[in-house]
Amino acid sequence: MNNKVAIQGIKGSFHHLVAQEYFHEDIEVHECLSFDKLVESLLDKTCNMAVMAIENSIAGSIIPNYALIDANQLHVIGEYYINIHQNLMALNGQRIEDITEVYSHPMALLQTKEFFKQYPHIKLIEDADTAEVAQRIHENQLKGVGAVASYAAAKLYDLNILGSEIQTIKNNATRFVIVQTKNSAIPEEDINKASLKFELDHKRGSLATILNVMSDCRMNLTKIQSLPIIETPWKYSFFVDVTFDKYSDFVKAKSVLEIMAEHFKVLGEYKNARI
Amino acid sequence: MNNKVAIQGIKGSFHHLVAQEYFHEDIEVHECLSFDKLVESLLDKTCNMAVMAIENSIAGSIIPNYALIDANQLHVIGEYYINIHQNLMALNGQRIEDITEVYSHPMALLQTKEFFKQYPHIKLIEDADTAEVAQRIHENQLKGVGAVASYAAAKLYDLNILGSEIQTIKNNATRFVIVQTKNSAIPEEDINKASLKFELDHKRGSLATILNVMSDCRMNLTKIQSLPIIETPWKYSFFVDVTFDKYSDFVKAKSVLEIMAEHFKVLGEYKNARI
């Protein structure tokens, strides 16, 4: 059976690109215009996997996606990194002077706002997906309208690139996770990274104590983030990513964290995609 | 001289509410439709202070605003917390069945998306500011269009509230900071909180070591966040907030951090607004 993989956005979106690169083999893609819909498609078994952006160089963690994973008991079974290349595109024959409105995903507009400072006549408008705007321009032959999207979207929807590599940060890495409703079946020897969540007392030094223990268990912290606990504002929980060489070290760290931290939860154990 | 205070959004926005509550005395408000414009108004001396949302219960830290503070050498001189109350509003005489489109700030739409699940006929569209949509509906007498905004905005722009307190999380605290280009002139005895930034080696245990030192200096961590360093993706810096009883303890912590961490920077020293 082929995997049916939910993506945020439509074909030509960055999520689509990740799905293709991560799974290699033929997959069936399910297009979702929001992360909520993407999670729904896992819960109602329309899909067995989903690709979800989780972190990038500009905005940091995409917290609402962490909340979706946590609240819906999803499991992270893998991660994937791509450098995001943004392009301004429009119908063939249109020049940049003809463009008065550019639509894209809020993150894509954030990544390219420096480029657009040269073109104050262009109004930037937020939309649900990068590729979907490209498709709409093509289907409705919209003049005066531009999209900020991937090179793949320009090819797929027959648009002309008016500005290539227009993201402010040229080396703009975005991290995606692969999630599913079931726990991962990855062999222990392939697991060298984990995403954890826990809560702590507000006592001074409580986080330092936990981090000491994790360091003693040979865990390398690759990310830490305190986060307000929903319904209890300003009481914080922590999202932490760790890498490790030996799964047995991680097993030890887990048993200690279960004792020392409140509501300790493993969001996923998987293979580090970053060297 | 009255303070001229830059706010994100227009009168009736949550930033406006914070400016009024924080400064009490008469202030002149400068309306900005983006955080970039808000920072510009400080740098070109149009304003001497600005109010900036920095953190909320749903999305966590608003990282691009941290980046703006850091990159433009702004100083945090105060903080303020409010519970966000969202309302759906439209022209008088309109019923909820008549509304087909609702515009608001992306954060406001995120905070109220559960409410709108009952009304699948309503299209949610992102906009620059909550109050500005209310003003637009009033000025153009737009039928079929709703705004998600504050009670103050409904009063100011003569709109009727169709749904009150529609935010998903009833206790939805948002933290704002007050920033300026000059360092703060707050007396030392009034300072009991600080926002810090530093970078660390990727050595195992390096963060634990720093947190141990901070705990030894009697600093209480109220927030921690690792963040990709711009232009060097996946090398992380840390944003940390601490509270303390004695300024002399903080002075000690600062001197140790200057030695132990790279690129250590105090983003602001101010009075804790949270008990």
Coordinates of C-alpha atoms in Angstrom, one line a residue:
Chain A
M1 CA 0.0 0.0 0.0
N2 CA 1.3 3.4 -0.9
N3 CA 1.5 6.0 1.9
K4 CA -1.2 8.6 1.8
V5 CA 0.5 11.8 3.0
A6 CA -1.2 15.0 4.1
I7 CA 0.6 18.2 3.2
Q8 CA -0.2 21.9 4.1
G9 CA -0.9 23.6 0.8
I10 CA -1.3 22.1 -2.7
K11 CA 1.1 20.6 -5.2
G12 CA 4.1 22.8 -5.7
S13 CA 4.1 23.9 -2.1
F14 CA 7.2 23.5 0.1
H15 CA 5.4 20.8 2.0
H16 CA 4.9 18.9 -1.3
L17 CA 8.6 19.2 -2.0
V18 CA 9.4 17.7 1.4
A19 CA 6.9 14.9 1.0
Q20 CA 8.6 14.0 -2.4
E21 CA 12.1 14.2 -1.0
Y22 CA 11.4 12.4 2.2
F23 CA 9.4 9.4 0.9
H24 CA 11.2 8.9 -2.5
E25 CA 8.8 6.1 -3.5
D26 CA 5.4 6.9 -5.0
I27 CA 3.1 8.5 -2.5
E28 CA -0.4 9.8 -2.8
V29 CA -0.6 13.4 -1.6
H30 CA -3.6 14.9 0.2
E31 CA -3.7 18.7 -0.1
C32 CA -4.9 20.6 3.0
L33 CA -5.3 24.3 3.2
S34 CA -4.7 24.5 7.0
F35 CA -2.7 22.6 9.6
D36 CA -6.0 21.9 11.4
K37 CA -7.3 20.1 8.3
L38 CA -4.1 18.3 8.0
V39 CA -4.4 16.9 11.5
E40 CA -8.1 16.0 10.8
S41 CA -7.1 14.0 7.8
L42 CA -4.8 11.9 10.1
L43 CA -7.5 11.5 12.8
D44 CA -10.2 10.4 10.4
K45 CA -7.7 8.0 8.7
T46 CA -7.9 9.7 5.3
C47 CA -4.1 9.8 5.5
N48 CA -1.6 7.7 7.4
M49 CA 1.1 10.3 7.5
A50 CA 1.5 14.1 7.4
V51 CA 4.3 16.5 6.7
M52 CA 4.3 19.6 9.0
A53 CA 6.6 22.6 9.1
I54 CA 7.8 23.0 12.7
E55 CA 10.7 25.6 12.8
N56 CA 12.5 28.0 10.6
S57 CA 15.4 30.5 10.8
I58 CA 13.2 33.6 11.0
A59 CA 10.2 32.8 13.1
G60 CA 11.7 30.1 15.3
S61 CA 9.3 27.3 16.3
I62 CA 5.9 27.2 14.9
I63 CA 4.2 26.9 18.3
P64 CA 0.6 26.2 17.2
N65 CA 2.0 23.1 15.3
Y66 CA 3.6 21.9 18.5
A67 CA 0.3 22.4 20.2
L68 CA -1.5 20.4 17.5
I69 CA 1.0 17.5 17.8
D70 CA 0.7 17.5 21.6
A71 CA -3.1 17.9 21.9
N72 CA -3.9 15.2 19.2
Q73 CA -1.4 12.7 20.6
L74 CA 0.5 12.6 17.2
H75 CA 3.9 11.0 17.0
V76 CA 6.9 12.5 15.3
I77 CA 8.5 9.7 13.3
G78 CA 11.0 11.7 11.3
E79 CA 12.3 15.1 10.4
Y80 CA 13.5 16.8 7.2
Y81 CA 15.3 20.1 6.5
I82 CA 15.1 22.2 3.3
N83 CA 16.4 25.6 2.3
I84 CA 13.5 27.7 1.3
H85 CA 14.0 29.5 -2.1
Q86 CA 11.3 32.0 -2.8
N87 CA 10.5 33.5 -6.2
L88 CA 8.1 36.2 -7.4
M89 CA 6.0 34.9 -10.3
A90 CA 3.2 36.2 -12.5
L91 CA 1.6 35.5 -15.9
N92 CA 3.8 35.4 -18.9
G93 CA 4.3 38.9 -20.4
Q94 CA 3.8 40.7 -17.1
R95 CA 6.6 43.0 -15.9
I96 CA 7.2 43.8 -12.3
E97 CA 5.9 47.3 -12.9
D98 CA 2.5 45.7 -13.9
I99 CA 2.2 43.9 -10.5
T100 CA 0.1 45.8 -7.9
E101 CA -0.8 42.9 -5.6
V102 CA 1.2 40.0 -4.4
Y103 CA -0.4 37.1 -2.4
S104 CA 1.4 34.4 -0.4
H105 CA 1.6 32.6 2.9
P106 CA 2.4 34.9 5.8
M107 CA 5.7 33.1 6.4
A108 CA 6.7 33.6 2.7
L109 CA 5.9 37.3 2.9
L110 CA 7.9 37.6 6.1
Q111 CA 10.9 35.9 4.4
T112 CA 10.8 38.3 1.4
K113 CA 9.7 41.6 2.9
E114 CA 13.2 43.2 2.3
F115 CA 12.9 42.5 -1.4
F116 CA 9.5 44.2 -1.7
K117 CA 10.8 47.4 0.0
Q118 CA 12.2 48.3 -3.5
Y119 CA 8.6 48.1 -4.9
P120 CA 6.4 50.2 -2.7
H121 CA 3.7 50.2 -5.3
I122 CA 3.1 46.5 -4.6
K123 CA 0.5 45.6 -1.9
L124 CA 1.4 42.4 0.0
I125 CA -1.6 40.2 1.0
E126 CA -1.6 37.1 3.2
D127 CA -3.0 33.9 1.8
A128 CA -3.4 30.3 2.8
D129 CA -0.7 28.7 0.7
T130 CA 2.2 29.8 -1.6
A131 CA 1.4 27.4 -4.5
E132 CA -2.4 27.9 -4.4
V133 CA -1.9 31.5 -5.3
A134 CA 0.2 30.5 -8.3
Q135 CA -2.5 28.0 -9.3
R136 CA -5.2 30.7 -9.0
I137 CA -3.3 33.2 -11.1
H138 CA -2.9 30.6 -13.8
E139 CA -6.5 29.3 -13.8
N140 CA -8.1 32.8 -13.7
Q141 CA -5.3 34.4 -15.9
L142 CA -5.1 37.1 -13.3
K143 CA -3.2 40.2 -14.5
G144 CA -1.4 42.6 -12.1
V145 CA -1.2 39.8 -9.5
G146 CA 2.0 38.1 -8.3
A147 CA 2.7 35.0 -6.2
V148 CA 5.6 34.3 -3.9
A149 CA 6.3 30.5 -4.2
S150 CA 8.7 27.8 -5.2
Y151 CA 10.3 27.3 -8.5
A152 CA 8.2 24.1 -8.8
A153 CA 5.0 26.0 -8.4
A154 CA 6.1 28.4 -11.3
K155 CA 6.7 25.4 -13.5
L156 CA 3.5 23.5 -12.5
Y157 CA 1.2 26.5 -13.0
D158 CA 3.1 27.9 -16.1
L159 CA 4.1 31.3 -14.5
N160 CA 7.1 33.5 -15.3
I161 CA 9.6 34.2 -12.6
L162 CA 10.1 38.0 -12.2
G163 CA 12.4 37.7 -9.2
S164 CA 14.3 34.6 -8.1
E165 CA 15.9 33.8 -4.7
I166 CA 14.1 36.8 -3.2
Q167 CA 14.2 35.6 0.4
T168 CA 16.1 37.9 2.7
I169 CA 18.2 35.2 4.3
K170 CA 19.8 33.3 1.5
N171 CA 20.5 30.2 3.7
N172 CA 16.9 30.0 5.0
A173 CA 16.5 26.5 6.5
T174 CA 13.1 25.2 7.5
R175 CA 12.6 22.1 9.5
F176 CA 9.6 19.8 8.9
V177 CA 8.5 16.8 10.9
I178 CA 6.7 13.7 9.7
V179 CA 3.8 12.8 12.0
Q180 CA 1.3 10.0 12.3
T181 CA -1.2 8.8 14.9
K182 CA 0.6 5.5 15.7
N183 CA 3.9 5.3 17.6
S184 CA 6.9 4.9 15.4
A185 CA 8.2 1.4 14.5
I186 CA 11.8 2.6 13.9
P187 CA 14.5 0.1 15.0
E188 CA 16.2 1.4 18.2
E189 CA 19.6 1.4 16.5
D190 CA 18.3 4.0 14.0
I191 CA 17.0 6.4 16.7
N192 CA 19.3 9.2 17.7
K193 CA 17.0 12.1 18.3
A194 CA 13.9 12.8 20.3
S195 CA 11.4 15.6 21.0
L196 CA 10.3 15.9 24.6
K197 CA 7.7 17.9 26.6
F198 CA 7.6 18.4 30.3
E199 CA 6.4 20.8 33.0
L200 CA 8.4 22.1 36.0
D201 CA 7.9 23.8 39.3
H202 CA 8.6 27.4 39.3
K203 CA 11.3 26.8 41.9
R204 CA 14.6 28.6 41.2
G205 CA 17.1 26.3 39.5
S206 CA 14.6 23.6 38.6
L207 CA 15.4 23.8 34.9
A208 CA 19.2 23.8 35.6
T209 CA 18.8 20.6 37.6
I210 CA 16.9 18.9 34.7
L211 CA 19.5 20.0 32.2
N212 CA 22.3 18.7 34.4
V213 CA 20.7 15.3 34.5
M214 CA 20.2 15.3 30.7
S215 CA 23.8 16.2 30.3
D216 CA 24.9 13.5 32.7
C217 CA 22.9 11.0 30.5
R218 CA 24.9 12.2 27.5
M219 CA 21.9 14.0 25.8
N220 CA 22.8 17.0 23.5
L221 CA 20.2 19.7 23.6
T222 CA 19.5 21.0 20.1
K223 CA 16.5 23.1 21.1
I224 CA 14.7 24.4 24.1
Q225 CA 11.7 26.5 24.5
S226 CA 9.6 27.4 27.4
L227 CA 5.9 27.8 26.6
P228 CA 2.8 29.0 28.4
I229 CA 0.5 26.2 29.4
I230 CA -2.8 26.5 27.7
E231 CA -5.6 27.5 30.1
T232 CA -3.0 28.4 32.7
P233 CA -1.2 31.4 31.2
W234 CA 2.4 32.1 32.4
K235 CA 2.8 28.7 33.9
Y236 CA 5.4 27.2 31.6
S237 CA 6.0 23.9 30.0
F238 CA 9.1 23.1 28.0
F239 CA 9.7 21.7 24.5
V240 CA 13.1 20.2 24.2
D241 CA 14.9 18.3 21.4
V242 CA 17.9 16.1 22.2
T243 CA 20.3 14.1 20.1
F244 CA 22.3 11.1 21.5
D245 CA 24.6 8.4 20.3
K246 CA 23.2 5.4 22.2
Y247 CA 19.5 4.6 22.7
S248 CA 20.3 3.1 26.1
D249 CA 21.5 6.6 27.2
F250 CA 18.1 7.9 26.1
V251 CA 16.2 5.2 28.0
K252 CA 18.1 6.2 31.1
A253 CA 17.3 9.9 30.6
K254 CA 13.6 9.1 30.1
S255 CA 13.4 7.2 33.3
V256 CA 15.0 10.1 35.3
L257 CA 12.8 12.7 33.6
E258 CA 9.7 10.7 34.4
I259 CA 10.6 11.0 38.1
M260 CA 11.9 14.6 38.1
A261 CA 9.6 16.5 35.7
E262 CA 5.8 16.8 35.7
H263 CA 3.7 15.5 32.7
F264 CA 6.8 14.2 30.9
K265 CA 5.9 13.1 27.4
V266 CA 7.9 11.9 24.4
L267 CA 6.5 13.5 21.3
G268 CA 8.7 11.3 19.1
E269 CA 11.8 9.3 18.7
Y270 CA 13.4 9.3 15.3
K271 CA 16.5 9.6 13.2
N272 CA 18.4 12.9 13.2
A273 CA 18.3 14.4 9.7
R274 CA 21.0 17.0 10.5
I275 CA 24.6 16.1 10.8
Chain B
M1 CA 6.4 67.2 26.9
N2 CA 3.9 64.4 26.3
N3 CA 5.2 61.0 25.3
K4 CA 4.6 60.2 21.6
V5 CA 3.9 56.5 21.6
A6 CA 4.0 54.3 18.6
I7 CA 1.4 51.4 18.5
Q8 CA 0.8 48.5 16.1
G9 CA -2.6 49.1 14.7
I10 CA -5.0 52.1 15.1
K11 CA -7.1 53.5 17.9
G12 CA -9.2 50.7 19.4
S13 CA -6.4 48.1 18.9
F14 CA -5.1 46.1 21.8
H15 CA -1.8 48.0 21.5
H16 CA -3.8 51.2 22.0
L17 CA -5.4 49.8 25.1
V18 CA -2.0 48.9 26.5
A19 CA -0.6 52.4 25.7
Q20 CA -3.5 54.0 27.6
E21 CA -3.3 51.7 30.6
Y22 CA 0.5 51.8 30.9
F23 CA 1.1 55.5 30.5
H24 CA -2.0 56.8 32.3
E25 CA -1.3 60.4 31.6
D26 CA -2.1 62.1 28.3
I27 CA -0.1 60.6 25.5
E28 CA 0.0 61.2 21.8
V29 CA -0.5 57.9 19.9
H30 CA 1.2 57.2 16.6
E31 CA -0.7 54.5 14.6
C32 CA 1.5 52.0 12.6
L33 CA 0.2 49.2 10.4
S34 CA 3.3 47.0 10.9
F35 CA 5.9 46.4 13.5
D36 CA 8.6 47.5 11.0
K37 CA 6.9 50.9 10.7
L38 CA 6.6 51.1 14.5
V39 CA 10.4 50.6 14.8
E40 CA 11.0 53.1 12.0
S41 CA 9.0 55.7 13.9
L42 CA 11.4 55.3 16.9
L43 CA 14.6 55.4 14.8
D44 CA 13.5 58.6 12.9
K45 CA 12.4 60.1 16.2
T46 CA 8.8 60.6 15.2
C47 CA 8.1 58.8 18.5
N48 CA 10.1 58.4 21.7
M49 CA 8.4 55.1 22.9
A50 CA 6.6 52.2 21.3
V51 CA 4.3 49.4 22.6
M52 CA 5.0 46.0 21.1
A53 CA 3.3 42.6 21.7
I54 CA 6.0 40.1 22.5
E55 CA 4.4 36.9 23.8
N56 CA 1.0 35.2 24.2
S57 CA -0.5 32.1 25.6
I58 CA -1.2 30.5 22.2
A59 CA 1.7 31.4 19.9
G60 CA 4.4 31.8 22.5
S61 CA 7.1 34.4 21.8
I62 CA 6.6 36.6 18.8
I63 CA 10.1 36.0 17.5
P64 CA 10.3 38.5 14.7
N65 CA 9.7 41.2 17.3
Y66 CA 12.6 40.0 19.4
A67 CA 14.7 40.2 16.2
L68 CA 13.5 43.8 15.6
I69 CA 14.5 44.8 19.2
D70 CA 17.8 43.1 18.9
A71 CA 18.8 44.3 15.4
N72 CA 17.8 47.9 16.0
Q73 CA 19.4 48.2 19.4
L74 CA 16.2 49.0 21.1
H75 CA 15.9 48.9 24.9
V76 CA 13.0 47.3 26.8
I77 CA 12.1 49.7 29.6
G78 CA 8.8 48.1 30.8
E79 CA 6.3 45.3 30.3
Y80 CA 2.5 45.1 30.5
Y81 CA 0.1 42.2 30.5
I82 CA -3.5 42.1 29.4
N83 CA -6.1 39.4 28.9
I84 CA -7.3 39.6 25.3
H85 CA -11.1 39.7 24.9
Q86 CA -12.1 39.1 21.3
N87 CA -15.5 40.0 19.8
L88 CA -17.2 39.5 16.5
M89 CA -18.7 42.8 15.3
A90 CA -20.6 44.1 12.2
L91 CA -22.9 47.0 11.2
N92 CA -26.0 47.5 13.2
G93 CA -28.9 45.4 11.9
Q94 CA -26.6 42.6 10.5
R95 CA -27.2 39.1 11.9
I96 CA -24.5 36.5 12.1
E97 CA -26.2 34.7 9.2
D98 CA -25.6 37.7 7.0
I99 CA -21.9 37.7 7.6
T100 CA -19.9 35.9 4.8
E101 CA -16.4 37.3 5.4
V102 CA -14.6 38.1 8.7
Y103 CA -11.3 40.1 8.6
S104 CA -8.8 40.4 11.4
H105 CA -5.2 40.2 12.5
P106 CA -3.8 36.6 12.1
M107 CA -3.3 36.3 15.8
A108 CA -6.9 37.2 16.5
L109 CA -8.1 34.7 14.0
L110 CA -5.9 32.0 15.6
Q111 CA -7.4 32.9 19.0
T112 CA -11.0 32.6 17.8
K113 CA -10.9 29.8 15.2
E114 CA -12.8 27.4 17.5
F115 CA -15.8 29.8 17.6
F116 CA -15.9 30.1 13.8
K117 CA -16.1 26.3 13.4
Q118 CA -19.8 26.7 14.2
Y119 CA -20.2 29.0 11.2
P120 CA -18.6 27.3 8.2
H121 CA -20.3 29.8 5.8
I122 CA -18.0 32.5 7.1
K123 CA -14.6 33.0 5.3
L124 CA -11.8 34.1 7.6
I125 CA -9.4 36.6 6.0
E126 CA -6.1 37.9 7.5
D127 CA -5.6 41.6 7.8
A128 CA -3.1 44.1 9.3
D129 CA -5.0 45.2 12.4
T130 CA -8.1 44.2 14.4
A131 CA -9.4 47.8 14.9
E132 CA -8.6 48.9 11.3
V133 CA -11.1 46.4 10.0
A134 CA -13.8 47.8 12.3
Q135 CA -13.0 51.3 11.1
R136 CA -13.3 50.2 7.5
I137 CA -16.6 48.5 8.0
H138 CA -17.9 51.7 9.6
E139 CA -16.5 54.1 7.0
N140 CA -17.6 52.1 4.0
Q141 CA -20.8 50.8 5.6
L142 CA -19.7 47.3 4.5
K143 CA -22.6 44.8 4.7
G144 CA -21.8 41.0 5.1
V145 CA -18.4 41.8 6.6
G146 CA -17.4 41.2 10.2
A147 CA -14.4 42.2 12.3
V148 CA -12.8 40.4 15.2
A149 CA -11.6 43.1 17.6
S150 CA -11.8 44.7 21.0
Y151 CA -15.0 46.0 22.7
A152 CA -13.3 49.5 22.5
A153 CA -13.1 49.2 18.7
A154 CA -16.9 48.3 18.5
K155 CA -17.7 51.4 20.5
L156 CA -15.3 53.7 18.6
Y157 CA -16.5 52.6 15.2
D158 CA -20.2 52.2 16.1
L159 CA -20.5 48.5 15.4
N160 CA -22.8 45.9 16.9
I161 CA -21.3 43.0 18.8
L162 CA -22.6 39.7 17.4
G163 CA -20.4 37.4 19.6
S164 CA -18.6 38.5 22.7
E165 CA -15.7 36.8 24.4
I166 CA -15.2 34.5 21.4
Q167 CA -11.5 33.7 22.1
T168 CA -11.0 30.0 22.6
I169 CA -8.9 30.4 25.7
K170 CA -10.9 32.5 28.1
N171 CA -7.8 33.5 30.1
N172 CA -5.7 34.6 27.1
A173 CA -2.9 36.7 28.5
T174 CA -0.7 38.7 26.1
R175 CA 2.6 40.3 27.2
F176 CA 3.6 43.6 25.7
V177 CA 6.9 45.4 26.1
I178 CA 7.6 49.2 26.1
V179 CA 10.7 50.0 24.0
Q180 CA 12.8 53.0 23.2
T181 CA 16.1 53.8 21.5
K182 CA 17.8 55.1 24.7
N183 CA 18.7 53.0 27.7
S184 CA 16.3 53.1 30.5
A185 CA 16.6 55.6 33.3
I186 CA 14.8 53.5 35.9
P187 CA 16.2 53.7 39.4
E188 CA 18.1 50.5 40.4
E189 CA 15.8 49.8 43.3
D190 CA 12.8 49.6 40.9
I191 CA 14.5 47.1 38.6
N192 CA 13.7 43.4 39.3
K193 CA 13.4 41.9 35.8
A194 CA 15.7 41.7 32.8
S195 CA 15.6 40.3 29.2
L196 CA 18.9 38.8 28.1
K197 CA 20.4 37.4 24.9
F198 CA 23.5 35.2 24.5
E199 CA 25.1 32.6 22.3
L200 CA 26.7 29.4 23.4
D201 CA 29.0 26.7 22.1
H202 CA 27.4 23.5 21.0
K203 CA 29.2 21.6 23.7
R204 CA 27.1 19.2 25.7
G205 CA 26.0 20.7 29.0
S206 CA 26.9 24.3 28.1
L207 CA 23.4 25.6 28.7
A208 CA 23.1 23.7 32.0
T209 CA 26.4 25.3 33.2
I210 CA 25.0 28.8 32.4
L211 CA 21.7 28.1 34.2
N212 CA 23.5 26.8 37.2
V213 CA 25.5 30.0 37.4
M214 CA 22.3 32.1 37.1
S215 CA 20.6 30.0 39.8
D216 CA 23.7 30.6 42.0
C217 CA 23.3 34.3 41.5
R218 CA 19.6 34.0 42.6
M219 CA 18.1 34.7 39.2
N220 CA 14.7 33.2 38.6
L221 CA 14.1 32.1 35.0
T222 CA 10.7 33.1 33.7
K223 CA 11.3 32.3 30.1
I224 CA 13.9 30.6 27.9
Q225 CA 14.0 30.1 24.2
S226 CA 16.7 28.8 21.9
L227 CA 16.7 30.5 18.5
P228 CA 18.4 30.1 15.2
I229 CA 21.0 32.7 14.6
I230 CA 20.1 34.7 11.5
E231 CA 22.5 34.0 8.6
T232 CA 23.8 30.9 10.4
P233 CA 20.8 28.5 10.5
W234 CA 20.7 26.0 13.3
K235 CA 23.4 27.7 15.3
Y236 CA 21.3 28.8 18.3
S237 CA 21.2 31.8 20.5
F238 CA 19.1 32.1 23.6
F239 CA 16.6 34.6 24.8
V240 CA 16.1 34.5 28.5
D241 CA 14.0 36.5 31.0
V242 CA 15.0 36.6 34.6
T243 CA 13.5 38.1 37.8
F244 CA 15.4 38.9 40.9
D245 CA 15.1 40.5 44.3
K246 CA 18.3 42.5 44.5
Y247 CA 19.9 44.5 41.7
S248 CA 23.3 43.6 43.1
D249 CA 22.6 39.9 42.4
F250 CA 21.8 40.8 38.8
V251 CA 25.0 42.8 38.5
K252 CA 26.9 39.7 39.6
A253 CA 25.0 37.5 37.1
K254 CA 25.8 39.9 34.3
S255 CA 29.5 39.9 35.0
V256 CA 29.7 36.1 35.0
L257 CA 27.6 35.8 31.8
E258 CA 29.8 38.3 30.1
I259 CA 32.7 35.9 30.7
M260 CA 30.9 32.6 30.1
A261 CA 28.6 33.3 27.2
E262 CA 29.3 34.7 23.7
H263 CA 27.7 38.0 22.5
F264 CA 26.0 38.5 25.8
K265 CA 23.5 41.4 25.6
V266 CA 21.0 43.0 28.0
L267 CA 17.9 43.8 25.9
G268 CA 16.4 45.6 28.9
E269 CA 16.2 46.0 32.7
Y270 CA 12.8 46.9 34.0
K271 CA 10.1 46.4 36.6
N272 CA 8.3 43.1 36.7
A273 CA 4.6 43.7 35.9
R274 CA 3.6 40.2 37.0
I275 CA 3.4 39.2 40.6

